[in-house]
PDB file of C-alpha atoms in Angstrom:
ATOM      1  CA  UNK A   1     -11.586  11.121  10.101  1.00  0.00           C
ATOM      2  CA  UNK A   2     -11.676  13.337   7.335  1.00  0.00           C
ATOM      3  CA  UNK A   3      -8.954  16.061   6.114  1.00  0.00           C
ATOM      4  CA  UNK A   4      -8.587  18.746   4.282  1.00  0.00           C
ATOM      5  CA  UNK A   5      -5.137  20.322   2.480  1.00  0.00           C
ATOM      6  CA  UNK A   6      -3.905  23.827   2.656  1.00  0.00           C
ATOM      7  CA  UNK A   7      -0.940  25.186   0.094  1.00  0.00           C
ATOM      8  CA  UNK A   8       2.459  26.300   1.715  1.00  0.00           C
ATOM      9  CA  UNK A   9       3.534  29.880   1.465  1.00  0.00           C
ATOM     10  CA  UNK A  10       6.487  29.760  -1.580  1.00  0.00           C
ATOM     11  CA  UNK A  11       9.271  30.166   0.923  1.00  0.00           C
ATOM     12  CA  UNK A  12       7.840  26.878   2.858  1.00  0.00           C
ATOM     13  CA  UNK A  13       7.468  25.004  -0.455  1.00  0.00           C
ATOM     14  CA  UNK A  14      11.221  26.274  -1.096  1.00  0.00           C
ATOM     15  CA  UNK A  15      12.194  24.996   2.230  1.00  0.00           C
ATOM     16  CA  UNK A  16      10.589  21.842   2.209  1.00  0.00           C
ATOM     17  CA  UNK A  17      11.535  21.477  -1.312  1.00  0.00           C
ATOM     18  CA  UNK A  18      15.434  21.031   0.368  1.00  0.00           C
ATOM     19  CA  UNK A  19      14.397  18.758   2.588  1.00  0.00           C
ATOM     20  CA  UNK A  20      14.399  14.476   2.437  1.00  0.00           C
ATOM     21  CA  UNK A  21      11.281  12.983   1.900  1.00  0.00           C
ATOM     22  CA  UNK A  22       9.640  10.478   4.469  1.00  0.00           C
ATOM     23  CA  UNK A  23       8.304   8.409   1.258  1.00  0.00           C
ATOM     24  CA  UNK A  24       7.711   9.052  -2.541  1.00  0.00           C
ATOM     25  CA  UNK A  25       5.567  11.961  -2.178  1.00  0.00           C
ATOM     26  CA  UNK A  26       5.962  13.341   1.370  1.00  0.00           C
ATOM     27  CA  UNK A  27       7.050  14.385   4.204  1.00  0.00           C
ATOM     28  CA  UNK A  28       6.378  14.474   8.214  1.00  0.00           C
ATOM     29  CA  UNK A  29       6.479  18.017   9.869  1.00  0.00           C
ATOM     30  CA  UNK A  30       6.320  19.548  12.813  1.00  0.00           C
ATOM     31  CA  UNK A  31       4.599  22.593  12.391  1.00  0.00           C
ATOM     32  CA  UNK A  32       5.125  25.662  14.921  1.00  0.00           C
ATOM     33  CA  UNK A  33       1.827  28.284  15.184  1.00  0.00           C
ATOM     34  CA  UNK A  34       1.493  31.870  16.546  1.00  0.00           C
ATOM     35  CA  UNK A  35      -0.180  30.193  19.453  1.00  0.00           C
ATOM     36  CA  UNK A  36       3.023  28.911  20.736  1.00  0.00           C
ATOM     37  CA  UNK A  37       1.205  25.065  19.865  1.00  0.00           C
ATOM     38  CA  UNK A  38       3.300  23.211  18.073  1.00  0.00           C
ATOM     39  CA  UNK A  39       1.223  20.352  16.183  1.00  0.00           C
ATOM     40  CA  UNK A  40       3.603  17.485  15.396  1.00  0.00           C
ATOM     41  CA  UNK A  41       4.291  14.373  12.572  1.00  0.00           C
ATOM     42  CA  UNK A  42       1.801  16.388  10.525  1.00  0.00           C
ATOM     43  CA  UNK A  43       1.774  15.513   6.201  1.00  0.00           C
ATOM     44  CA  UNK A  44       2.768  17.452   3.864  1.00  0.00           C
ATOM     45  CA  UNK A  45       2.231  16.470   0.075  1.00  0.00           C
ATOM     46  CA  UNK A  46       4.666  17.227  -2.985  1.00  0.00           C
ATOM     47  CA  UNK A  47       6.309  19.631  -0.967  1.00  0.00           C
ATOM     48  CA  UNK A  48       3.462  21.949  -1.258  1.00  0.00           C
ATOM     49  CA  UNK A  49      -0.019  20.677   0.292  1.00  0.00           C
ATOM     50  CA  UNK A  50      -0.233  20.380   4.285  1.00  0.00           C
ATOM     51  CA  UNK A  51      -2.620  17.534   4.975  1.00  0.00           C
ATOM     52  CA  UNK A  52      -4.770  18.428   8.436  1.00  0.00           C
ATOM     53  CA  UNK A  53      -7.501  16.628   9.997  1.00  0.00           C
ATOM     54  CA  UNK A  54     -11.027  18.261  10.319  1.00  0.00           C
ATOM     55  CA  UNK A  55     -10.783  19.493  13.676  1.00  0.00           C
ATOM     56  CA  UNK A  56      -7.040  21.552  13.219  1.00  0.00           C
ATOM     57  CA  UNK A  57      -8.541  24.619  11.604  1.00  0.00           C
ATOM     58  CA  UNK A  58      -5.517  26.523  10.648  1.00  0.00           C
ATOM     59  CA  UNK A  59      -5.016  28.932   7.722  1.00  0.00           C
ATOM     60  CA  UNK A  60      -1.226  29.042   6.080  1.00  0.00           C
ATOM     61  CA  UNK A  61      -1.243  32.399   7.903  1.00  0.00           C
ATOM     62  CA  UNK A  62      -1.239  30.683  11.799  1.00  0.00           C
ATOM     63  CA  UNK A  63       2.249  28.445  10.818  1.00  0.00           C
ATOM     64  CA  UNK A  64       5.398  30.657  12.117  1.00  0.00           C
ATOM     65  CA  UNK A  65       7.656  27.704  11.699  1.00  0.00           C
ATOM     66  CA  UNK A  66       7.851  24.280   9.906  1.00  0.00           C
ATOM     67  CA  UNK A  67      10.474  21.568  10.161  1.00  0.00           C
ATOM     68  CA  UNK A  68      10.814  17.902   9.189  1.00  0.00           C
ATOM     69  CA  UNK A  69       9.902  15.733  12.271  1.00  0.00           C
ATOM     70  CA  UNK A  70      12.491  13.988  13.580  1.00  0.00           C
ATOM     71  CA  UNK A  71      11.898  10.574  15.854  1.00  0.00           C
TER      72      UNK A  71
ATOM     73  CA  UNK B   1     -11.091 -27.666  -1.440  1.00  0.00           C
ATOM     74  CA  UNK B   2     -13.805 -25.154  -2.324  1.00  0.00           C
ATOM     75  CA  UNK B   3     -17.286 -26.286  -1.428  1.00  0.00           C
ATOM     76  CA  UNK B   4     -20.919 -24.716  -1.783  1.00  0.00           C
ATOM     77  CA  UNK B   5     -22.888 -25.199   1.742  1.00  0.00           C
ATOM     78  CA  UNK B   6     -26.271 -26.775   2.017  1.00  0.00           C
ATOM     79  CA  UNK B   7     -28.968 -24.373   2.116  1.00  0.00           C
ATOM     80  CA  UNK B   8     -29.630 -25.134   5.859  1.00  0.00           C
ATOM     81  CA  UNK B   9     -26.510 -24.622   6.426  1.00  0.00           C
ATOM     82  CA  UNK B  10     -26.379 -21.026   4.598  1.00  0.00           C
ATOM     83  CA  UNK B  11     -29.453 -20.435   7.228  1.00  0.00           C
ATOM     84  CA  UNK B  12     -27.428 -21.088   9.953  1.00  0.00           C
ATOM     85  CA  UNK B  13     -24.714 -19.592   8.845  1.00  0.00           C
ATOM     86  CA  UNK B  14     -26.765 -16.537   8.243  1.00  0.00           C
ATOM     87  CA  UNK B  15     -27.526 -16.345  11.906  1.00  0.00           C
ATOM     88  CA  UNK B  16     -23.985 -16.204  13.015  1.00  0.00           C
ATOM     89  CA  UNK B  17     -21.955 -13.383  12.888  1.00  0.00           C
ATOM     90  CA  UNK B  18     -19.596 -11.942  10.121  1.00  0.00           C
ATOM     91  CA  UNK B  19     -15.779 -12.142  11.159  1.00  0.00           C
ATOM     92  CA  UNK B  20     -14.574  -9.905   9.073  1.00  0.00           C
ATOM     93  CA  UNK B  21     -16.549  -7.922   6.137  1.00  0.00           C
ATOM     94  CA  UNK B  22     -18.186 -10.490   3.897  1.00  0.00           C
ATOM     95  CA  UNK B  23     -16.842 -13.951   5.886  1.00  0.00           C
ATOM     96  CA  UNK B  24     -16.672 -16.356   8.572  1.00  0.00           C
ATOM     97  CA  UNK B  25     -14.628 -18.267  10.075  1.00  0.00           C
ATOM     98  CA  UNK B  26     -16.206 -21.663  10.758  1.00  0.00           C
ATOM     99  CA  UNK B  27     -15.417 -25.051  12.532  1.00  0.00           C
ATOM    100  CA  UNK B  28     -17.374 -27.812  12.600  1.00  0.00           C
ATOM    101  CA  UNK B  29     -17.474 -31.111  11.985  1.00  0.00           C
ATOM    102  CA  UNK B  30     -18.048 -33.569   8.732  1.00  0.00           C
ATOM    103  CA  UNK B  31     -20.618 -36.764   8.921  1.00  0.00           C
ATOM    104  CA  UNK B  32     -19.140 -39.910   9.400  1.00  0.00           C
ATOM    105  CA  UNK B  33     -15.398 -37.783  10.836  1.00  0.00           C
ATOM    106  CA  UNK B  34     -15.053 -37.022  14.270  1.00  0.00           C
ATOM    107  CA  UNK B  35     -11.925 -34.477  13.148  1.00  0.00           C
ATOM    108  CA  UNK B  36     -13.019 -30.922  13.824  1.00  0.00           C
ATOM    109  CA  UNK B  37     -12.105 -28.958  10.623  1.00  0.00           C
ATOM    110  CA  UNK B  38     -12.254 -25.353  10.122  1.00  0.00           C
ATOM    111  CA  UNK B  39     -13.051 -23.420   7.014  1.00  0.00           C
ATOM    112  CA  UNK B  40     -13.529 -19.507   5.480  1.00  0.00           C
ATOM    113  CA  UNK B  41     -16.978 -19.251   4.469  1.00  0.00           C
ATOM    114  CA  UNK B  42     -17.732 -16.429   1.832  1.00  0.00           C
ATOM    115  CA  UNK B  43     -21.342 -15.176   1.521  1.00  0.00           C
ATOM    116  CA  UNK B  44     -22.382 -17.508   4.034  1.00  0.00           C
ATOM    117  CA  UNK B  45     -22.307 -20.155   0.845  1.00  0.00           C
ATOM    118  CA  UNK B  46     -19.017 -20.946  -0.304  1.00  0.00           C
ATOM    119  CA  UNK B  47     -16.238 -22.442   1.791  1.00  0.00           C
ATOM    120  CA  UNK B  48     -12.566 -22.973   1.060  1.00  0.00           C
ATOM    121  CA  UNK B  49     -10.790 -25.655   3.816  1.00  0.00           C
ATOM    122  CA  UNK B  50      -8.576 -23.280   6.091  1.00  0.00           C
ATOM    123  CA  UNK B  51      -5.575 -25.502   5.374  1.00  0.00           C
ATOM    124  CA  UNK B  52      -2.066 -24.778   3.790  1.00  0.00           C
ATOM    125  CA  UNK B  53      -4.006 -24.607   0.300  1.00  0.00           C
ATOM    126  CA  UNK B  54      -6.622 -21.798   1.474  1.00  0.00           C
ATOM    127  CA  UNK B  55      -4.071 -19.504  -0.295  1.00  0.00           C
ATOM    128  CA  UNK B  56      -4.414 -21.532  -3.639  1.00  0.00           C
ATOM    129  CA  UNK B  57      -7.987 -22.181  -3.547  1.00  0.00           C
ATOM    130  CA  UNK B  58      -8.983 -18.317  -2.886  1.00  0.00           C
ATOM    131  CA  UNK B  59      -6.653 -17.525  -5.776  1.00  0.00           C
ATOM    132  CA  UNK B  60      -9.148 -20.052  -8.095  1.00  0.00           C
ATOM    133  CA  UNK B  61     -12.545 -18.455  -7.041  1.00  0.00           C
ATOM    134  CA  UNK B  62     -10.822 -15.368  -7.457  1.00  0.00           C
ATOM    135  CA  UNK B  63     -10.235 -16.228 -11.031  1.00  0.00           C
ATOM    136  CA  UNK B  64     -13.205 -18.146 -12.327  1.00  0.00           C
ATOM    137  CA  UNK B  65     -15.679 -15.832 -10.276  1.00  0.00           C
ATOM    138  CA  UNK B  66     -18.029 -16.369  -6.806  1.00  0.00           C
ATOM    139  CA  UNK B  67     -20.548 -17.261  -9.295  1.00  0.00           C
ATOM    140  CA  UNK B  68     -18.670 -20.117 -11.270  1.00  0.00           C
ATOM    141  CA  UNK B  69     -16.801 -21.415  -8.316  1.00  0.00           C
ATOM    142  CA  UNK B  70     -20.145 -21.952  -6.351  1.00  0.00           C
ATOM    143  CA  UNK B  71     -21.536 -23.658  -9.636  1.00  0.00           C
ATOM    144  CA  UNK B  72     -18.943 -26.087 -10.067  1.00  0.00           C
ATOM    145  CA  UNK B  73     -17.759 -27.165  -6.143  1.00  0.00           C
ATOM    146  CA  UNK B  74     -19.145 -30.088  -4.652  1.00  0.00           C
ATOM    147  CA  UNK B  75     -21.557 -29.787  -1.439  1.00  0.00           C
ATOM    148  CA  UNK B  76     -20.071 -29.620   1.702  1.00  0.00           C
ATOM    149  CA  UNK B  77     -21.222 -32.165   4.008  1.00  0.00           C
ATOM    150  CA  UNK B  78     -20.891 -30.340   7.332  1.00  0.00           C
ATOM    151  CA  UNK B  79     -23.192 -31.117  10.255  1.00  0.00           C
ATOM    152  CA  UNK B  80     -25.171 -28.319  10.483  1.00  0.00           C
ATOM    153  CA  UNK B  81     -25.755 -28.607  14.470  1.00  0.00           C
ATOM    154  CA  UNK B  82     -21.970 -28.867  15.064  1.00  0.00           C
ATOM    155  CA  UNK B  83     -21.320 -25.632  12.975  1.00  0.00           C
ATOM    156  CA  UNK B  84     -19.767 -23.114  15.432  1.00  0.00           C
ATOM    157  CA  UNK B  85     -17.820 -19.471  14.583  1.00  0.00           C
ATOM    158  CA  UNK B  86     -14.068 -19.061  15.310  1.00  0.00           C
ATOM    159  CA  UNK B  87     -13.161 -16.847  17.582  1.00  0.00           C
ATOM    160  CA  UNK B  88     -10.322 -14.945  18.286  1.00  0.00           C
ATOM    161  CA  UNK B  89      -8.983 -16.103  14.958  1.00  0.00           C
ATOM    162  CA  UNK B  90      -9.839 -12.689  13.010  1.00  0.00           C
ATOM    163  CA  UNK B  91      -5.910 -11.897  12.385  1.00  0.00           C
ATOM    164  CA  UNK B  92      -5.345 -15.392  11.048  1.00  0.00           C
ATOM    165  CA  UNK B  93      -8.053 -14.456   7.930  1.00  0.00           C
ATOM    166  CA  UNK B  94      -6.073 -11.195   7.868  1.00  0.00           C
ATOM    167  CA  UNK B  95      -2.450 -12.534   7.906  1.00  0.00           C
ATOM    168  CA  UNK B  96      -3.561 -14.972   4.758  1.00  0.00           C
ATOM    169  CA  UNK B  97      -5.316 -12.312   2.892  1.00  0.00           C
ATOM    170  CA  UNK B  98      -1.912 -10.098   3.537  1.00  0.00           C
ATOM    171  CA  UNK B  99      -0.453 -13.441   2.826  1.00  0.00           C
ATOM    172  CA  UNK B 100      -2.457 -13.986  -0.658  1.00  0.00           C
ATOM    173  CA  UNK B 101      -2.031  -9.813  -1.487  1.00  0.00           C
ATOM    174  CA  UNK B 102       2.216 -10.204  -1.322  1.00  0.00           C
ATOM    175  CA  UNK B 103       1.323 -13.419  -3.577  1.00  0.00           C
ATOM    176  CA  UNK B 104      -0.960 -12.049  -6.351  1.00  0.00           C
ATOM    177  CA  UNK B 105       0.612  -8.435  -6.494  1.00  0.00           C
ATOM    178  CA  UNK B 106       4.672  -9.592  -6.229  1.00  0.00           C
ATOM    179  CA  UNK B 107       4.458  -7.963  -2.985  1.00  0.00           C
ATOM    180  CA  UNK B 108       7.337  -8.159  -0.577  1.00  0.00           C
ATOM    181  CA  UNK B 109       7.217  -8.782   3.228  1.00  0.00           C
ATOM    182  CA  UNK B 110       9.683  -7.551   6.057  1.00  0.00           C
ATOM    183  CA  UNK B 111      12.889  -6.666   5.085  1.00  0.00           C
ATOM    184  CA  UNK B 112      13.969  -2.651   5.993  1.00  0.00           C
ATOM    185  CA  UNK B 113      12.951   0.503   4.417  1.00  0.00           C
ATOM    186  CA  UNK B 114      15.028   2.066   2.277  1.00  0.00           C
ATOM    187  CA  UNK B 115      16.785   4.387   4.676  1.00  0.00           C
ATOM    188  CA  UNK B 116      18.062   1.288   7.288  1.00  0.00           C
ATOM    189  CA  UNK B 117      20.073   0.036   4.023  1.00  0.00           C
ATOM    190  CA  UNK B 118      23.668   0.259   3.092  1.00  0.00           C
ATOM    191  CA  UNK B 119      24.275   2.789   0.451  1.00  0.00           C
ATOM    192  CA  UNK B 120      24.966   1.378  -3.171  1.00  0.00           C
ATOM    193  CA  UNK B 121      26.271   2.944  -6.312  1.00  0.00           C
ATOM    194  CA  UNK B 122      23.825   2.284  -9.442  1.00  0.00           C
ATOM    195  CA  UNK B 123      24.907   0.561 -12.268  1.00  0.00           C
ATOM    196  CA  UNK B 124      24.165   3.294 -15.028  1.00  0.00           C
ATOM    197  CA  UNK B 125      21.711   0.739 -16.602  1.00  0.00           C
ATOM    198  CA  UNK B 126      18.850   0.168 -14.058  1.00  0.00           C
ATOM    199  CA  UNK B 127      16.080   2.538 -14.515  1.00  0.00           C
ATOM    200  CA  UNK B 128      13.903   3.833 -11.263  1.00  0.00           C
ATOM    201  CA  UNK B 129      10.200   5.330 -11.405  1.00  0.00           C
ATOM    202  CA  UNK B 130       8.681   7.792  -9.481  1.00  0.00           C
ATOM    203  CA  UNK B 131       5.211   7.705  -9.145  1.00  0.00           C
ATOM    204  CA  UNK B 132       3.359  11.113  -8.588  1.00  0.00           C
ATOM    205  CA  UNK B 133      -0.208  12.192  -8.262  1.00  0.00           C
ATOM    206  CA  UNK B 134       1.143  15.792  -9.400  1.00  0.00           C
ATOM    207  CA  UNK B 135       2.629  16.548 -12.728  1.00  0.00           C
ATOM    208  CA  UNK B 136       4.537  19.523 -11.542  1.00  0.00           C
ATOM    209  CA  UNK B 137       6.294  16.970  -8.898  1.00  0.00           C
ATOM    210  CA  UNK B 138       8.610  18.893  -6.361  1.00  0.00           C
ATOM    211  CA  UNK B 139      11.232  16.489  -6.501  1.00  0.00           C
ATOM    212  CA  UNK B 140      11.485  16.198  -9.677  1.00  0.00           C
ATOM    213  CA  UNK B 141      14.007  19.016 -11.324  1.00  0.00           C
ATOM    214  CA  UNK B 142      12.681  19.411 -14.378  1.00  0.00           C
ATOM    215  CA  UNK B 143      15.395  22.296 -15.458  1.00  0.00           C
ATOM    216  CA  UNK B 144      18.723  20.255 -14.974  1.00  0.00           C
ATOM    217  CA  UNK B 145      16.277  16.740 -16.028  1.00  0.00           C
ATOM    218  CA  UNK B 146      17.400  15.274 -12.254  1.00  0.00           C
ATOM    219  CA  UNK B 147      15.386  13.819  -8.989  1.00  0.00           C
ATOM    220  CA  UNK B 148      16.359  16.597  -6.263  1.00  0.00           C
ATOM    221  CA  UNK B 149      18.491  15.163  -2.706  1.00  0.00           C
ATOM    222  CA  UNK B 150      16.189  13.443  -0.080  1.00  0.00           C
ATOM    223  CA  UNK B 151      13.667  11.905  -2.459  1.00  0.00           C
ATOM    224  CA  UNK B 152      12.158   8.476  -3.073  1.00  0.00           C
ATOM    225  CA  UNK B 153      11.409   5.641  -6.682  1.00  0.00           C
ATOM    226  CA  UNK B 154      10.403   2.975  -6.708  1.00  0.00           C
ATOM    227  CA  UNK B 155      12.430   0.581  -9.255  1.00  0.00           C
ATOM    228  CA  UNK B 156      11.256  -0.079 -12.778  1.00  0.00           C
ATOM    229  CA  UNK B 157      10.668  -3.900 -11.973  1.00  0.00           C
ATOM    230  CA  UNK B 158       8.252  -2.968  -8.852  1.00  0.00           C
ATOM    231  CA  UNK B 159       6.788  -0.473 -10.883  1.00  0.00           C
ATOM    232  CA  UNK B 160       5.921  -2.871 -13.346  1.00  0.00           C
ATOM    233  CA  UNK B 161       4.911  -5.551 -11.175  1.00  0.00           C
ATOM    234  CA  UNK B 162       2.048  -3.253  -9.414  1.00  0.00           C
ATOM    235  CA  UNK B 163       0.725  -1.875 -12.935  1.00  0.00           C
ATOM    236  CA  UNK B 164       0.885  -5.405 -14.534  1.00  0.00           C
ATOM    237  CA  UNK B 165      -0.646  -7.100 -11.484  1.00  0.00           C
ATOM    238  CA  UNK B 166      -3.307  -4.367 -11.363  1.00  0.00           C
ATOM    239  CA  UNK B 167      -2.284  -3.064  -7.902  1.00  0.00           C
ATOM    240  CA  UNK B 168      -2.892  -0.249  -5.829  1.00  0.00           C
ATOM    241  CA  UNK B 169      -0.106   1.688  -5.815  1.00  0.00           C
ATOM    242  CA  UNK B 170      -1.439   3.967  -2.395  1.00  0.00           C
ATOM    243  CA  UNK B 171      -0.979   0.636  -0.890  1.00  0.00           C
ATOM    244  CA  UNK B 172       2.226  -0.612  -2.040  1.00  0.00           C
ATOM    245  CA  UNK B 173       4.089   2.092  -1.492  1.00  0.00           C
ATOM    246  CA  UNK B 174       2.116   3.209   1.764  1.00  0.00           C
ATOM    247  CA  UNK B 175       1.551   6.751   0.619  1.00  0.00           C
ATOM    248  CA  UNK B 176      -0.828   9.147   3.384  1.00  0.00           C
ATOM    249  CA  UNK B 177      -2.806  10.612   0.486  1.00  0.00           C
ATOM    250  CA  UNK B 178      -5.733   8.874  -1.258  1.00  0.00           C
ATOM    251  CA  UNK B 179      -4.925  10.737  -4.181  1.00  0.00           C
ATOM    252  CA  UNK B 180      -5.049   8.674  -7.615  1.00  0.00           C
ATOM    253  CA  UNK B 181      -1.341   8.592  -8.771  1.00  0.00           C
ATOM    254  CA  UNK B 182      -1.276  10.256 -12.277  1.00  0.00           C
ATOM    255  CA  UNK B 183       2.267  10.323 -13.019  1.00  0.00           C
ATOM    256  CA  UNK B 184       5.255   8.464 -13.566  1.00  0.00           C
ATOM    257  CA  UNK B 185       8.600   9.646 -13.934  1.00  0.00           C
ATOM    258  CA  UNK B 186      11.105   7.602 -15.032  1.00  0.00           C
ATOM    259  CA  UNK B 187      15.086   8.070 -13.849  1.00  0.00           C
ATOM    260  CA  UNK B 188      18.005   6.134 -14.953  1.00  0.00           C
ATOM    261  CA  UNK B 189      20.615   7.250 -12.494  1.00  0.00           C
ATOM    262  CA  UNK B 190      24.433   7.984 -13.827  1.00  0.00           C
ATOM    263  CA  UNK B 191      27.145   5.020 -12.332  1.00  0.00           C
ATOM    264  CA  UNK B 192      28.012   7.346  -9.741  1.00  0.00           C
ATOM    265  CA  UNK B 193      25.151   8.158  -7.851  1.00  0.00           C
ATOM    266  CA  UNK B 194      23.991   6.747  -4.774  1.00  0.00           C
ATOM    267  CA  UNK B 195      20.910   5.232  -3.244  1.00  0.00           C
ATOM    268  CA  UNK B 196      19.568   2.933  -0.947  1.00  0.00           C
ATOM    269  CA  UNK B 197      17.171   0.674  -1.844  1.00  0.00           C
ATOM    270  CA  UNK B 198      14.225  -1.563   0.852  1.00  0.00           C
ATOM    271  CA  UNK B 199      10.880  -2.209   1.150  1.00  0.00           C
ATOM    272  CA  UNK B 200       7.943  -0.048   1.681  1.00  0.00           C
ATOM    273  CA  UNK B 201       7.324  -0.622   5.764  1.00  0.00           C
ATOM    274  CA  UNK B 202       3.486  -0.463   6.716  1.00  0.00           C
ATOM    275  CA  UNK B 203       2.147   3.155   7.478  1.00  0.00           C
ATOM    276  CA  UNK B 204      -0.933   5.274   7.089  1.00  0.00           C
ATOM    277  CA  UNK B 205      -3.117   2.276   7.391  1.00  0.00           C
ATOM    278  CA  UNK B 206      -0.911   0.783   4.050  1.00  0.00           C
ATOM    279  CA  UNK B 207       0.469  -1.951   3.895  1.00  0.00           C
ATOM    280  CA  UNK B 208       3.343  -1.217   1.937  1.00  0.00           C
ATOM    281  CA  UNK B 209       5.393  -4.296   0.190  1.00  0.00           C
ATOM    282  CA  UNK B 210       6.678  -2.614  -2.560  1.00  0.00           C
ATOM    283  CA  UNK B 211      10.368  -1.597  -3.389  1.00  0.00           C
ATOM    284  CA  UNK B 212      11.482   2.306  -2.620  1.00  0.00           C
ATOM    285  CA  UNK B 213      15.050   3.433  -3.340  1.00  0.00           C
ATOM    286  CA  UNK B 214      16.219   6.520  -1.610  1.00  0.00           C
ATOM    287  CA  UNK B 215      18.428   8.996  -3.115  1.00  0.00           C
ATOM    288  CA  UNK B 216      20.198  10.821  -0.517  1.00  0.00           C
ATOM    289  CA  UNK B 217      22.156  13.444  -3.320  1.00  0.00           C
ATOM    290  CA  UNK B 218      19.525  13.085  -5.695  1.00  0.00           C
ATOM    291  CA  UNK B 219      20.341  12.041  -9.205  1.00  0.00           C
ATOM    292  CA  UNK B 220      23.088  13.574 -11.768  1.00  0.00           C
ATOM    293  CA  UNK B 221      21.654  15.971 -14.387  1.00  0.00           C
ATOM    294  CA  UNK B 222      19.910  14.777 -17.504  1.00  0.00           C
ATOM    295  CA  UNK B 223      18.794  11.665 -15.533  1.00  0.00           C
ATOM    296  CA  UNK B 224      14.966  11.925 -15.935  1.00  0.00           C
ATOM    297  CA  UNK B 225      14.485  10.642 -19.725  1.00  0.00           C
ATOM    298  CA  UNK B 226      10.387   9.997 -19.554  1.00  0.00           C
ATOM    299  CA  UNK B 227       7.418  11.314 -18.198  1.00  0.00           C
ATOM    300  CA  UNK B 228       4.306   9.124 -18.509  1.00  0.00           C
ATOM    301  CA  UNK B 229       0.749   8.737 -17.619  1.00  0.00           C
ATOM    302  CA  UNK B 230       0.813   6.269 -14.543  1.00  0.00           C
ATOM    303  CA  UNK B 231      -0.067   2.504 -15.769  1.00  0.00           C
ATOM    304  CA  UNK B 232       0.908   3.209 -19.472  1.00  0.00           C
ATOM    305  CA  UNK B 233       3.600   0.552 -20.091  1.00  0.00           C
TER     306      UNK B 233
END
């Protein structure tokens, strides 16, 4: 499957950038849209680049709320 | 033992299937032995015994080359009618190549991850890298020269062990990006901060093996002494 990235906003990078890390480099989100979806245990790279597969066409824009995932 | 196959017995094996990319797994049995034996066949020319020394005898075609290997093994004298693919033994190939990986690249096997480990105070001396595909990492504080709370290293040892064995470092430390690591940045934590310390757990399709250490409060200031390109020693 392949995926594309999209950058944070600053105030997500901030947030995330408070947050533990899942592994050296990243970290699992949940992400919360305007839809009212929530897509869950999604990547996010260096605190910065959310990692999305080819068929979740969002824009930064359509994410109200992010949080790490927790099992 | 490593052995070339008879060219009627490449034919047949060439109208068997593959069991995994590039091999089969074969039994069948010798002339003049009644014992069934089993072997890895590469290239549907070159077989290694699938015995406790498979693990050895991969390692030596791996180092002289297919080429050499097949030049110098002696003919294996397999009854080509009795020649018959494994099945069901696919994971068995996989476990000793995941086997013969942990062995060539100083790779570690179960154990916890970082996280399901006691907490331990560093000894002031020990020195931990962070590998990065991005320069401007986010958990790195650059200002204060610290690693910010929540993030993961590696140690210097592991570090050195995947560079020097010429490993991939996406694998060993299980990362979700196929991103080339760039960067390393290299920590020496002050005696009184904390981390726990485990082995990379398999994820993303990775299979992990390294060493991460996990610092919950980060690192004290002026702890980040080097940046480097990734793999320069």
């Amino acid at each position: 499957m392949e995926s594309y990235r999209i950058l944070l906003t600053n105030s997500q990078i901030e947030y995330l950038s408070h947050q533990p890390e899942n592994g050296m480099g990243y970290q699992i989100v949940d992400l919360t849209l305007k839809s009212g979806d929530v897509l869950m245990k999604k990547v996010v790279l260096n605190c910065s680049f959310l990692q999305l597969d080819d068929q979740e066409q969002l824009n930064v824009e359509d994410i109200i709320k992010i949080e790490l995932h927790r099992d | 033992m490593i052995y070339k196959t008879y060219l009627s017995d490449t034919s047949k094996l060439l109208s068997l299937p593959e069991t995994g990319m590039g091999y089969q797994i074969i039994e069948g049995k010798l002339f003049l032995e009644d014992k069934i034996r089993q072997y890895v066949v590469y290239n549907c020319e070159l077989a290694v015994d699938l015995d406790d020394d498979f693990l050895v005898n991969r390692r030596k075609i791996i180092d002289k080359g297919f080429s050499n290997a097949l030049n110098e093994s002696k003919s294996l004298l397999i009854n080509t009618d009795s020649i018959k693919i494994v099945t069901g033994k696919p994971t068995y190939e996989t476990r000793l190549l995941s086997a013969y990986k942990q062995s060539k690249n100083k790779r570690h096997s179960g154990g916890k991850g970082a996280k399901e480990n006691p907490k331990e105070n560093t000894d002031g001396n020990e020195t931990f890298v962070r590998v990065s595909a991005y320069e401007n990492d986010k958990r790195i504080d650059f200002k204060r020269k610290r690693l910010i709370e929540g993030s993961y290293t590696t140690t210097l040892i592991d570090y050195y062990d995947c560079i020097t064995t010429d490993d991939n470092p996406v694998d060993r430390y299980a990362l979700p990006n196929d991103e080339p690591v760039r960067w390393a940045f290299y920590i020496k934590p002050a005696i009184r901060d904390v981390l726990q310390r485990g082995i990379v757990q398999p994820a993303f399709g990775h299979e992990g093996g390294g060493i991460e250490a996990f610092f919950e409060k980060g690192t004290s200031d002026n702890t980040l002494y080097l940046k480097k390109e990734y793999g320069v020693l």
